[in-house]
XYZ file of C-alpha atoms in Angstrom:
732
model
C 66.733 30.172 84.024
C 67.108 26.955 86.516
C 70.660 27.450 86.842
C 70.595 31.280 87.738
C 67.781 30.736 90.034
C 69.995 27.939 91.388
C 73.325 30.130 92.004
C 71.255 33.097 93.100
C 69.584 31.128 95.907
C 72.205 28.660 97.241
C 74.777 29.892 99.842
C 77.184 27.201 99.020
C 77.925 27.932 95.370
C 77.100 31.404 96.309
C 80.527 31.558 98.123
C 81.990 28.780 95.997
C 85.034 31.291 95.397
C 85.479 32.220 98.647
C 84.663 34.581 101.213
C 86.495 37.322 103.219
C 85.675 38.717 106.653
C 84.874 35.023 107.850
C 88.441 34.785 109.791
C 87.093 35.581 113.664
C 83.701 35.249 112.892
C 83.250 32.019 111.295
C 81.216 31.003 108.322
C 77.898 30.811 109.591
C 76.637 33.430 106.749
C 76.767 31.180 104.054
C 77.109 27.536 105.798
C 75.452 27.365 108.765
C 74.981 29.646 111.453
C 77.267 27.442 114.306
C 80.680 25.901 114.518
C 80.473 22.258 114.147
C 82.592 19.849 116.567
C 83.067 17.122 113.404
C 85.242 19.711 111.368
C 88.885 21.097 112.738
C 90.827 23.798 111.219
C 94.636 24.077 112.109
C 97.135 26.703 110.970
C 100.726 26.244 110.647
C 103.580 28.015 109.890
C 106.862 26.971 108.731
C 108.655 29.300 111.640
C 106.797 31.311 113.897
C 109.648 33.698 114.837
C 110.535 35.522 111.499
C 113.193 38.599 110.896
C 111.315 41.903 109.484
C 110.316 41.628 105.684
C 111.012 37.825 105.904
C 108.378 35.871 104.415
C 107.396 31.970 105.563
C 105.327 29.238 104.251
C 101.964 29.111 106.234
C 99.475 26.496 106.046
C 95.764 25.520 107.207
C 94.251 21.927 107.330
C 90.524 21.665 107.244
C 89.465 18.152 108.016
C 85.993 16.246 108.522
C 86.364 12.433 108.697
C 82.542 12.305 107.512
C 81.914 10.255 103.925
C 79.290 13.415 102.850
C 82.107 15.635 103.121
C 83.765 16.006 100.023
C 85.144 19.578 99.649
C 86.947 22.210 101.638
C 87.079 25.966 101.654
C 89.129 28.578 104.018
C 89.377 32.318 105.267
C 92.465 33.965 106.934
C 93.933 37.298 107.994
C 96.704 38.512 110.223
C 97.093 41.704 112.367
C 100.032 42.802 110.260
C 102.475 41.934 107.461
C 101.123 40.833 103.915
C 99.320 37.413 102.882
C 100.269 36.047 99.498
C 98.264 33.343 97.767
C 98.953 29.847 97.233
C 97.694 26.569 95.432
C 93.953 26.842 95.431
C 93.867 30.394 97.252
C 93.599 34.270 96.509
C 94.031 37.062 98.319
C 90.682 39.376 98.664
C 90.639 42.390 100.922
C 93.814 41.561 102.305
C 92.795 38.358 103.371
C 93.273 34.876 102.164
C 90.399 32.762 100.832
C 89.755 30.199 98.709
C 89.460 30.427 94.995
C 87.247 27.640 94.611
C 85.890 24.610 96.643
C 88.784 22.372 97.158
C 88.208 18.615 96.868
C 89.209 16.796 100.372
C 91.508 13.774 100.053
C 91.173 11.547 102.785
C 89.206 13.698 104.860
C 91.085 16.801 104.809
C 92.489 19.471 102.261
C 95.935 21.304 102.945
C 95.910 25.068 101.645
C 99.416 26.348 101.451
C 99.989 30.323 101.140
C 102.576 32.718 102.500
C 103.030 35.530 104.557
C 105.869 38.626 104.333
C 106.969 40.052 107.645
C 106.215 43.857 108.323
C 109.585 45.762 109.112
C 108.379 46.737 112.601
C 109.408 44.642 115.533
C 106.317 42.813 117.851
C 104.152 40.126 117.709
C 101.380 39.404 115.019
C 98.282 37.330 115.216
C 96.749 34.860 112.123
C 93.388 34.187 112.304
C 91.264 31.511 110.529
C 88.154 29.990 109.723
C 87.720 26.256 107.704
C 84.445 24.794 106.200
C 83.715 21.509 104.807
C 80.824 20.999 102.359
C 78.714 18.299 101.204
C 77.890 19.701 97.901
C 74.424 19.010 98.307
C 73.394 22.704 96.965
C 72.624 23.731 99.892
C 73.855 25.239 103.938
C 72.044 22.143 105.364
C 75.142 20.239 106.684
C 77.939 21.968 106.047
C 80.212 22.352 108.786
C 82.569 25.218 109.988
C 85.368 25.541 112.476
C 87.387 28.615 114.060
C 91.215 27.495 113.956
C 93.104 28.429 117.028
C 95.142 31.962 116.379
C 98.845 31.671 115.921
C 101.143 34.147 117.196
C 103.818 35.116 114.422
C 106.970 37.174 116.064
C 108.522 39.817 114.211
C 112.558 40.211 115.669
C 115.894 41.136 114.000
C 117.684 39.394 116.859
C 118.943 42.426 118.207
C 119.008 43.096 122.051
C 118.280 46.524 123.885
C 120.475 45.735 127.053
C 119.956 49.472 128.287
C 116.317 49.198 128.279
C 116.317 52.930 126.404
C 113.875 51.637 123.610
C 116.938 51.644 121.102
C 118.619 48.215 119.891
C 122.225 47.453 119.735
C 122.170 47.333 115.735
C 120.565 49.184 113.313
C 116.718 48.216 112.530
C 115.846 51.099 110.649
C 115.633 53.767 112.827
C 119.337 54.023 113.737
C 121.834 51.695 116.560
C 122.625 52.544 119.844
C 125.933 53.701 119.898
C 126.202 52.609 123.768
C 123.641 49.559 124.556
C 125.141 49.982 128.267
C 123.870 53.385 128.970
C 120.249 53.981 128.549
C 120.760 57.726 128.183
C 122.414 57.133 124.929
C 120.412 56.187 121.540
C 119.582 57.804 118.508
C 117.604 60.697 119.272
C 118.965 61.322 122.854
C 119.014 65.240 124.102
C 122.766 66.129 123.768
C 124.330 68.027 126.946
C 127.569 69.142 127.472
C 129.500 66.309 129.501
C 131.391 64.796 126.348
C 129.389 62.294 125.694
C 127.988 61.930 122.195
C 124.351 60.749 123.751
C 122.803 61.024 120.143
C 124.859 58.761 118.651
C 125.382 60.743 115.579
C 129.720 60.687 115.608
C 129.109 64.594 116.867
C 129.900 64.984 120.907
C 128.051 67.773 122.470
C 126.793 69.906 119.416
C 123.603 71.374 119.884
C 123.224 70.945 123.827
C 120.179 71.331 125.578
C 122.294 72.834 128.818
C 124.394 74.807 126.547
C 124.414 78.658 126.195
C 122.423 79.991 123.817
C 124.426 82.214 121.203
C 123.621 84.449 118.500
C 125.328 85.382 115.507
C 126.470 89.428 115.072
C 127.132 89.987 111.392
C 126.947 92.930 111.534
C 129.381 93.731 114.276
C 126.638 95.756 116.652
C 126.562 93.915 119.552
C 123.766 92.235 119.415
C 122.595 88.573 117.903
C 120.487 87.825 115.306
C 116.931 86.770 117.074
C 116.607 84.384 114.220
C 119.233 82.316 114.377
C 120.159 80.953 117.947
C 122.343 78.422 118.301
C 123.140 76.249 121.559
C 127.053 75.392 122.398
C 129.249 73.942 125.141
C 131.856 77.092 124.438
C 131.883 80.665 123.027
C 131.419 80.675 118.877
C 133.256 82.598 116.813
C 131.290 85.282 115.414
C 128.475 85.054 117.843
C 127.323 86.649 121.141
C 125.304 85.498 124.218
C 122.899 88.903 123.765
C 120.113 88.805 121.181
C 117.682 90.990 120.064
C 118.611 92.659 116.786
C 116.146 92.584 113.943
C 118.151 93.178 111.107
C 121.806 91.323 111.452
C 123.047 92.904 108.244
C 122.634 96.668 109.395
C 124.872 98.061 112.141
C 122.275 101.095 112.632
C 119.374 98.757 113.618
C 119.870 97.286 116.983
C 118.136 97.562 120.169
C 119.939 99.973 121.741
C 119.541 102.902 119.191
C 117.143 105.759 118.670
C 114.260 105.380 116.246
C 113.463 107.894 113.819
C 111.088 108.627 111.410
C 112.083 106.530 108.012
C 110.146 103.783 107.841
C 112.150 101.693 109.486
C 112.094 99.683 113.009
C 115.697 100.968 114.302
C 115.431 99.797 117.939
C 113.692 96.441 117.084
C 110.632 96.820 118.957
C 108.282 95.737 116.689
C 107.110 99.502 116.507
C 107.706 101.583 113.266
C 107.982 105.028 113.560
C 106.789 105.146 116.761
C 106.074 108.387 119.393
C 109.517 107.426 121.066
C 111.393 108.222 117.456
C 114.145 111.108 118.554
C 112.547 113.648 115.097
C 108.729 113.160 115.737
C 106.529 116.251 115.684
C 103.889 117.504 118.331
C 100.478 117.404 116.756
C 97.323 118.880 118.314
C 93.507 117.822 117.512
C 91.695 120.252 115.114
C 88.023 119.316 116.364
C 86.480 122.237 114.328
C 89.050 122.168 111.433
C 90.292 125.342 111.274
C 93.697 124.570 110.998
C 94.515 125.036 114.529
C 94.709 122.137 117.488
C 93.632 122.349 120.889
C 97.122 121.943 122.743
C 95.607 120.479 125.315
C 95.217 117.240 123.080
C 98.200 116.558 121.706
C 100.483 113.389 120.475
C 103.912 113.167 119.263
C 104.163 111.253 115.887
C 106.415 111.243 112.630
C 103.489 112.424 110.377
C 100.264 114.166 111.295
C 97.297 111.938 112.273
C 93.564 112.558 110.903
C 92.279 115.701 112.326
C 95.338 116.733 114.093
C 97.810 119.606 113.147
C 101.086 120.735 113.308
C 99.814 124.336 114.877
C 98.477 124.695 118.428
C 96.967 127.570 119.830
C 93.343 127.050 119.334
C 91.775 128.664 122.668
C 88.415 127.231 121.534
C 88.361 124.120 119.515
C 85.012 123.845 119.180
C 84.285 126.901 116.988
C 85.914 127.195 113.642
C 85.796 131.019 113.903
C 88.189 131.103 116.883
C 91.678 130.794 116.461
C 95.223 132.546 116.251
C 94.338 133.834 112.927
C 90.684 134.806 113.496
C 90.279 138.584 113.746
C 88.769 140.024 117.225
C 85.509 141.066 116.953
C 82.409 142.626 119.539
C 80.377 140.159 120.001
C 77.679 139.194 122.874
C 79.325 136.262 123.844
C 82.312 138.154 124.410
C 84.906 135.532 122.981
C 88.188 135.352 122.172
C 88.475 135.222 118.541
C 92.408 135.634 118.170
C 92.913 133.495 121.241
C 95.380 136.107 122.425
C 93.717 135.761 126.188
C 91.904 139.348 125.595
C 88.142 139.084 124.450
C 86.373 142.380 123.124
C 87.336 145.820 124.804
C 90.288 143.785 126.770
C 91.521 143.476 123.151
C 93.023 146.327 121.476
C 92.755 144.902 117.919
C 88.899 144.758 118.423
C 86.962 145.287 115.557
C 82.851 146.470 115.137
C 82.621 148.786 118.051
C 80.211 151.379 119.057
C 80.619 155.195 120.017
C 80.076 155.713 123.631
C 79.343 159.543 125.498
C 80.867 160.468 128.819
C 77.645 160.659 131.472
C 79.336 162.579 134.194
C 75.912 163.294 135.694
C 74.426 160.005 135.257
C 71.255 160.948 134.225
C 71.698 158.723 130.838
C 72.874 161.379 128.360
C 76.275 161.605 127.389
C 78.234 165.145 126.317
C 81.149 165.742 123.988
C 83.405 163.329 125.272
C 83.437 159.964 123.506
C 85.157 156.447 123.243
C 84.972 153.206 120.970
C 83.762 150.420 123.117
C 82.103 146.790 122.534
C 80.006 147.500 125.538
C 79.227 151.022 127.403
C 81.883 151.512 129.896
C 81.325 152.384 133.488
C 80.238 156.475 133.117
C 78.988 156.542 129.295
C 75.877 155.824 127.596
C 75.388 155.536 124.439
C 73.033 157.982 123.846
C 74.432 161.881 123.110
C 73.069 164.749 123.619
C 73.467 166.619 126.860
C 74.086 170.177 127.090
C 75.171 170.136 130.389
C 76.719 167.241 131.687
C 77.807 168.287 135.140
C 73.969 168.835 135.788
C 71.504 165.998 136.155
C 68.660 168.373 135.303
C 69.862 169.155 131.912
C 69.493 166.597 129.475
C 67.623 165.965 126.024
C 65.186 163.572 128.008
C 64.267 165.841 130.927
C 60.854 168.061 131.172
C 60.548 171.588 130.285
C 59.221 173.770 133.184
C 56.531 176.029 131.102
C 57.276 179.078 133.584
C 60.823 178.806 133.531
C 62.666 180.091 131.107
C 65.030 177.423 130.810
C 66.189 174.967 128.317
C 66.380 171.838 130.299
C 66.013 169.594 127.396
C 68.925 170.962 125.275
C 66.502 171.436 122.443
C 67.131 175.308 122.312
C 64.456 176.289 123.264
C 62.564 177.153 126.751
C 59.626 177.310 128.759
C 56.730 177.556 126.308
C 58.092 178.377 123.388
C 58.083 175.886 120.080
C 61.012 176.545 117.941
C 60.471 173.422 116.010
C 57.382 174.485 114.772
C 56.298 170.749 115.752
C 52.920 172.191 117.117
C 54.425 171.099 121.109
C 55.706 173.379 123.310
C 59.287 173.234 124.725
C 57.753 172.697 128.002
C 56.026 169.176 126.350
C 58.344 168.873 123.880
C 61.595 166.302 125.006
C 63.332 168.372 122.149
C 62.221 171.633 120.786
C 65.072 172.455 118.344
C 63.928 169.243 115.972
C 60.437 168.997 114.818
C 60.810 164.912 114.420
C 61.204 164.688 118.060
C 58.020 165.392 119.777
C 55.532 163.180 122.554
C 54.026 160.751 120.545
C 56.400 160.914 117.384
C 58.147 157.756 115.459
C 60.818 156.207 117.234
C 63.699 155.379 115.126
C 67.383 153.639 116.035
C 68.988 156.847 116.229
C 70.374 156.837 120.033
C 67.409 159.267 120.250
C 64.010 159.466 122.343
C 62.248 160.570 119.044
C 58.833 159.641 120.771
C 59.304 161.655 124.131
C 58.560 158.363 126.118
C 62.050 158.777 128.299
C 63.241 155.696 126.444
C 65.116 155.729 123.469
C 65.746 153.266 120.642
C 63.222 150.740 122.252
C 61.966 147.354 120.155
C 59.349 149.221 118.378
C 61.438 151.334 116.631
C 59.899 151.721 113.025
C 63.940 150.587 111.865
C 64.868 148.252 114.781
C 66.137 145.105 113.480
C 64.883 141.436 113.359
C 67.210 139.512 115.390
C 67.471 135.459 115.531
C 68.458 133.474 118.459
C 71.749 131.071 118.362
C 70.905 128.397 120.565
C 74.118 126.593 119.939
C 76.115 129.741 120.214
C 77.935 129.005 117.048
C 77.556 132.681 115.422
C 74.877 131.529 113.367
C 70.811 132.089 114.123
C 67.524 130.140 112.985
C 64.345 131.709 111.974
C 62.364 129.577 114.876
C 62.791 132.515 117.326
C 63.236 135.838 116.731
C 63.146 139.178 118.444
C 63.285 143.124 117.561
C 66.154 145.366 118.726
C 67.914 148.193 117.378
C 71.232 146.522 118.773
C 72.472 143.088 119.091
C 70.889 141.063 122.015
C 72.804 138.810 123.561
C 72.491 135.416 122.399
C 70.933 136.535 118.804
C 72.347 136.886 115.534
C 71.192 139.106 112.488
C 71.134 136.216 110.284
C 68.867 132.950 110.061
C 71.279 130.933 108.019
C 72.136 127.967 110.400
C 69.871 124.922 109.673
C 70.366 123.296 112.722
C 70.869 125.690 116.053
C 71.119 122.877 118.192
C 74.560 121.498 116.720
C 77.779 124.060 116.915
C 79.012 121.997 114.149
C 76.239 122.644 111.684
C 76.470 126.136 110.621
C 77.204 128.277 107.051
C 80.808 128.369 107.593
C 81.398 124.694 108.510
C 83.173 122.201 106.819
C 81.234 119.714 105.108
C 81.562 115.947 105.476
C 80.334 114.518 102.300
C 77.572 111.461 102.277
C 77.226 111.288 106.158
C 73.287 112.299 105.761
C 74.329 115.832 107.393
C 74.605 119.384 105.950
C 77.299 120.699 107.937
C 77.565 123.852 106.001
C 73.677 124.408 105.477
C 73.594 124.569 101.857
C 71.083 122.044 101.339
C 73.571 119.450 100.072
C 75.178 116.428 101.358
C 75.321 114.410 98.480
C 76.329 116.560 95.215
C 79.874 117.616 96.055
C 80.711 119.066 92.618
C 77.739 120.851 92.528
C 76.557 119.606 89.452
C 73.112 118.756 90.300
C 73.260 115.188 90.022
C 73.898 113.717 93.855
C 76.301 110.755 94.585
C 73.737 107.867 93.890
C 73.191 109.109 90.672
C 76.899 110.906 89.524
C 79.124 108.214 88.146
C 82.257 110.835 89.507
C 81.095 112.919 91.797
C 84.331 115.385 92.233
C 84.316 116.507 89.199
C 81.290 118.832 87.835
C 81.518 118.120 84.411
C 80.888 114.588 84.989
C 76.969 113.507 85.026
C 74.111 111.852 83.585
C 73.307 113.653 80.504
C 76.593 115.691 79.979
C 77.968 116.307 76.786
C 80.579 113.282 76.136
C 83.987 113.842 74.075
C 83.735 110.404 72.673
C 87.469 108.535 73.119
C 89.331 110.950 75.364
C 89.147 108.598 78.327
C 86.803 110.122 80.255
C 82.772 108.744 80.701
C 81.092 112.380 81.138
C 77.522 111.116 80.487
C 77.890 108.447 82.851
C 76.659 106.013 80.381
C 78.284 103.069 81.912
C 79.528 102.264 78.174
C 83.017 102.303 77.216
C 84.285 105.716 76.054
C 85.540 103.992 73.436
C 82.296 102.532 72.032
C 80.415 105.257 70.356
C 77.944 103.110 68.901
C 77.076 101.226 71.895
C 77.610 97.938 69.877
C 80.091 96.525 72.482
C 83.068 96.784 70.840
C 85.596 99.519 71.009
C 86.776 101.171 68.358
C 89.676 99.871 66.494
C 91.678 103.332 66.101
C 91.569 103.016 69.807
C 92.763 99.837 70.414
C 89.751 97.751 69.864
C 87.954 95.575 67.359
C 85.122 98.032 65.798
C 86.464 99.245 62.282
C 83.207 101.573 62.358
C 82.338 103.267 65.514
C 80.066 105.238 64.682
C 77.464 102.393 62.935
C 76.272 99.905 65.647
C 76.010 97.180 62.635
C 79.069 97.316 61.755
C 81.585 95.358 64.112
C 83.834 92.403 64.453
C 81.765 89.259 64.107
C 78.596 91.287 62.873
C 76.433 89.574 60.552
C 77.603 90.035 56.915
C 75.692 89.519 53.494
C 78.600 88.985 50.886
C 78.724 90.094 47.388
C 76.645 93.737 48.313
C 79.657 95.748 48.554
C 78.972 96.609 52.313
C 81.426 95.118 55.025
C 79.851 94.837 57.911
C 81.859 92.101 60.065
C 85.220 94.509 59.642
C 86.697 91.919 57.151
C 87.188 93.344 53.466
C 88.941 90.212 52.661
C 85.585 87.869 52.591
C 83.176 90.174 50.893
C 83.881 88.926 47.743
C 86.083 85.507 49.250
C 83.616 84.082 51.286
C 85.007 80.865 51.868
C 88.832 82.570 52.449
C 90.543 80.685 50.007
C 92.089 84.009 48.479
C 90.376 83.613 45.069
C 87.547 86.523 44.657
C 83.998 85.151 43.742
C 84.710 86.330 39.833
C 87.778 83.667 39.946
C 86.244 80.975 42.541
C 83.895 78.509 41.033
C 82.737 77.485 44.388
C 82.877 80.498 47.036
C 81.112 78.317 49.627
C 84.054 75.744 50.056
C 87.823 77.283 50.831
C 89.329 73.656 49.152
C 87.889 74.720 45.269
C 89.794 77.366 43.945
C 91.945 78.234 40.402
C 95.464 76.859 43.036
C 93.507 74.119 44.585
C 95.462 70.735 43.679
C 92.698 68.799 41.432
C 91.440 65.331 43.161
C 90.484 63.297 39.949
C 87.279 61.546 39.532
C 85.761 62.814 42.916
C 83.310 64.819 41.152
C 84.379 68.006 42.287
C 86.263 70.302 39.967
C 89.158 71.618 42.644
C 91.244 73.364 40.353
C 87.974 75.407 38.562
C 89.771 74.641 35.009
C 86.196 72.830 33.942
C 88.213 68.814 34.259
C 87.904 66.287 36.910
C 87.940 63.217 34.220
C 90.430 63.798 31.798
C 93.537 63.711 33.649
C 95.930 63.253 31.044
C 94.138 66.021 28.653
C 93.970 64.358 25.675
C 89.981 64.884 25.175
C 88.930 61.570 26.354
C 87.465 61.272 29.939
C 88.823 58.415 31.678
C 85.242 56.014 31.008
C 86.996 56.474 27.345
C 90.728 56.411 27.813
C 91.836 53.267 28.383
C 95.390 54.955 30.540
C 94.313 58.675 31.660
C 97.521 59.522 32.411
C 99.277 59.216 29.384
C 97.964 61.375 26.749
C 99.576 59.408 23.708
C 97.455 56.309 24.702
C 94.090 56.783 23.676
C 90.948 54.442 23.217
C 91.088 52.085 20.046
C 87.891 50.795 19.568
C 86.396 50.394 16.614
C 83.193 50.342 17.223
C 80.307 48.089 17.791
C 82.777 45.027 18.402
C 84.561 46.711 21.211
C 87.563 44.803 20.300
C 91.068 46.539 20.052
C 92.186 46.940 16.499
C 95.465 44.680 15.959
C 97.738 44.362 13.304
C 98.542 40.832 11.347
C 102.143 39.506 12.056
C 101.898 36.865 9.562
C 102.496 34.543 12.875
C 100.223 32.091 14.784
C 98.544 33.773 17.931
C 101.266 36.526 17.794
C 99.552 39.412 16.331
C 99.753 42.807 18.236
C 98.121 45.998 18.977
C 98.179 48.722 16.154
C 100.528 51.574 16.715
C 99.048 54.172 18.442
C 96.339 51.720 20.068
C 97.975 51.083 23.582
C 95.539 49.312 25.051
C 96.632 45.604 24.025
C 100.153 44.491 23.521
C 98.686 40.404 23.039
C 97.319 38.354 20.130
C 93.432 38.755 19.667
C 93.019 35.636 21.387
C 93.932 37.355 24.777
C 91.959 40.227 23.290
C 88.767 39.434 26.017
C 91.068 39.275 28.989
C 92.882 41.961 28.610
C 89.113 44.027 27.318
C 88.230 43.006 30.556
C 91.566 44.136 32.964
C 91.251 47.457 31.169
C 87.073 47.616 31.790
C 88.175 46.778 35.602
C 90.621 49.766 35.445
C 88.116 51.958 34.414
C 85.441 51.148 37.183
C 88.123 51.453 39.593
C 88.964 55.009 38.504
C 85.445 55.840 38.735
C 84.542 54.169 41.902
C 85.299 57.764 43.891
C 81.699 59.111 42.271
C 80.095 55.754 42.106
C-alpha cells in the first residue's frame, strides 16, 4: 500500500516513462514550475539539409554537473516528418520521450533517435526539452531546460530557375520541361503558339485560346453540346456551332420544328410546347358543359385540365348555355344556343306563348295571333275583342244599361242577363259566361273573371308560386317567393337551388367530390358512389357495392365489406387461405392455421402439419413405432449409441452390443458374441485347463477372457474389470 501511495503522489515517478507535450512548454508539470539554469539541453542532427524521405540521426544531450543529479529525461517534437525511437526512448503521440529515467554519466546523458524527412520540400523545426532529476522521490530539486530549436531543411537539390514554382527535376509533381520560361511547367495552360506549355509532350492540345469545336456525329449541322473540344485548327467531324441535344438523330437540332411526340426536337429544353407545329387550339371550359370560351385559349399538344377542343360557348359561366343547348323563352332573354339570337329573335325558340293583335289598343286582342316569348308591339295576351277596330268594344268594357249595344263582347246588351249569373249585361263584364261576373273568382286564363279590369292578377285562384333566382343560374330558392300566373323576371318555377348566391351551385351543376361544396344540390358531397357511406367510412367510394357491412364474396380479390382484413382470410386468423397462395389450411376455422398450437395424438390437426400429429419429434416414426416421440434422435432407424442409457433404435437394448444375451457388465467382450463370461462363481477366477507345464496353463476353450496361467489371472481380471468400467463410464 505504501508503494502505491508513493507512485500516486510522486511527480518524478509518475513521469518516469516519459511524457509528451513538454517539448515547447518545458517539464514544469512534473519537475518544478520553472526552468533551471543549471541544466542544459542541446539538440543536434547528423545533417540539417536532407533529401525528401531521407532518414537522419538526431541527438539530445541533457547535462547538469551537480552531484545530486543522477538521471535525465527528454521530450522532442518536430513540425513535420516522422520521429523514430532510439536507445532509452520511445515514440508517443508522434513525439520522442524517454522510456525510463536514464542514468547520467559524467553529468550528462546523450539520447539518440532518428527522423525521416517528409516528401514535401521546406523547413521543419525540431523542438525539445530536457530534465535532470535527483531521484529524491519528489519534484523538489529537479531541473529542466528547453533546447534551442533546430531547423531542418528538406531539399531535393533541384532548382527553379524561372521562378514558376516548378523545379527542373521531377519531385513528384512533374519536372519543368523549360526552366528558362516561367510560362512553361506541368499544369500550365496550353495556348496556340507551337509550345508545349504543360510539359506533357504534346503541343497546343486543348488550348485555352483555341477555337471551340463540337462533334457532329449525325451530320445535322449542329455539334453535341456535351462534347466541346478546343483546338488550334479545325477538327474532322467537328463544327464551331453547338446546340445539338441529341447528336445521334439528324431530325433533332435547333433549327427544326417541334412536334407533339414527347421529344424535344428543337433542343430548346421544352418538350411538346405551344410552338409545336401540330398543336391544337383548346378553349377554357369553366362551366364544364363541353364547350369553351374562345376568348381564353391555349395552343397545346394535349388538352390541359379545364380546357376542351370545342369553342363557341357564349357564356362560360352557365352550363345550360352552349352551341348544343336549345333556345328557350326565358325571363333573362339568354341566348342559350349561342347563335347570337335570343328568344324571339331566334326562329328555333321553344316555350313561346300566343299573343293576339290589338289594333284598337284597348288591351284585348282579336282573331289574329302570333307565337312569341314576349308580347310584341300591337299585341296583347288577352283575347276576346269582338271589334278590334273600336276600343269601346272589348271584354273589359262596361255595358250601357240604356243602350242595346254589346260593348263587352259577351253576346248581350244593356239590361239583359244572358248567362243567368244574376248580373245584368250592363254590370257584367261578360254576360255570355256565368263564371265571369263582378266578385267572381279570378283564374289564370287570360280572362277578367272578377270584372275588376285586370286579367290574371296575383290573387288568381290558380296563380303559381315563383321562386327568386338571385344568382341567375336558372334555379330558384325557397327563401323569396311571389305569386303570378306567368313567370316574373328573375324568378323560376322551382326551389331546388341550395345556394342562390353562386351560379356554380345548382341541381344540374357537375359535382366536385369531397370539396365540402354540394355543387349539384343533392345533399351529397362525400358519397360519390351513392351507397350511403361517405368517403370517410367507405373504403371504396367509387364502387357502390363496396361499403362497411356489404356482402363480401370471399377470395375474389375485393374487400367488399371494408373489414380491412385480407379478402383471402375468411376466418380472420391472420393467415390467407392456402388454396389462394396463403398458409392457412382451413380458412373457415380461426383456430386452424400454420403455427397454431396443436394437441398431438388427438386426431385434430390445427397447425396445418399432418405429419406431426402422430410424430411430434418429426423423425419420421409414428408414435406407435417410436419409443420416444419427444426426441427426434430416438426412432427405429436411429443409430444406437451403446451404454449411454438411451435406447436410440427402440429395440429395447442399450447394454448388449454383440447380442449374445449378456449385458456389458457381465460380458468380458461385448463386441464378440462368441466370447462370454467364464467366471465359475464365488471365486471370480476364469476356468483354466492344466496343460502339465509349469506356469503355462491356458483359459479353457470358449472362455476367452484370459490367455495366461493362473498366476497372471488376477492381473488380467483387473484389466477386464477396468474395461467393463470404461464401457460403462458414459452412464456412470
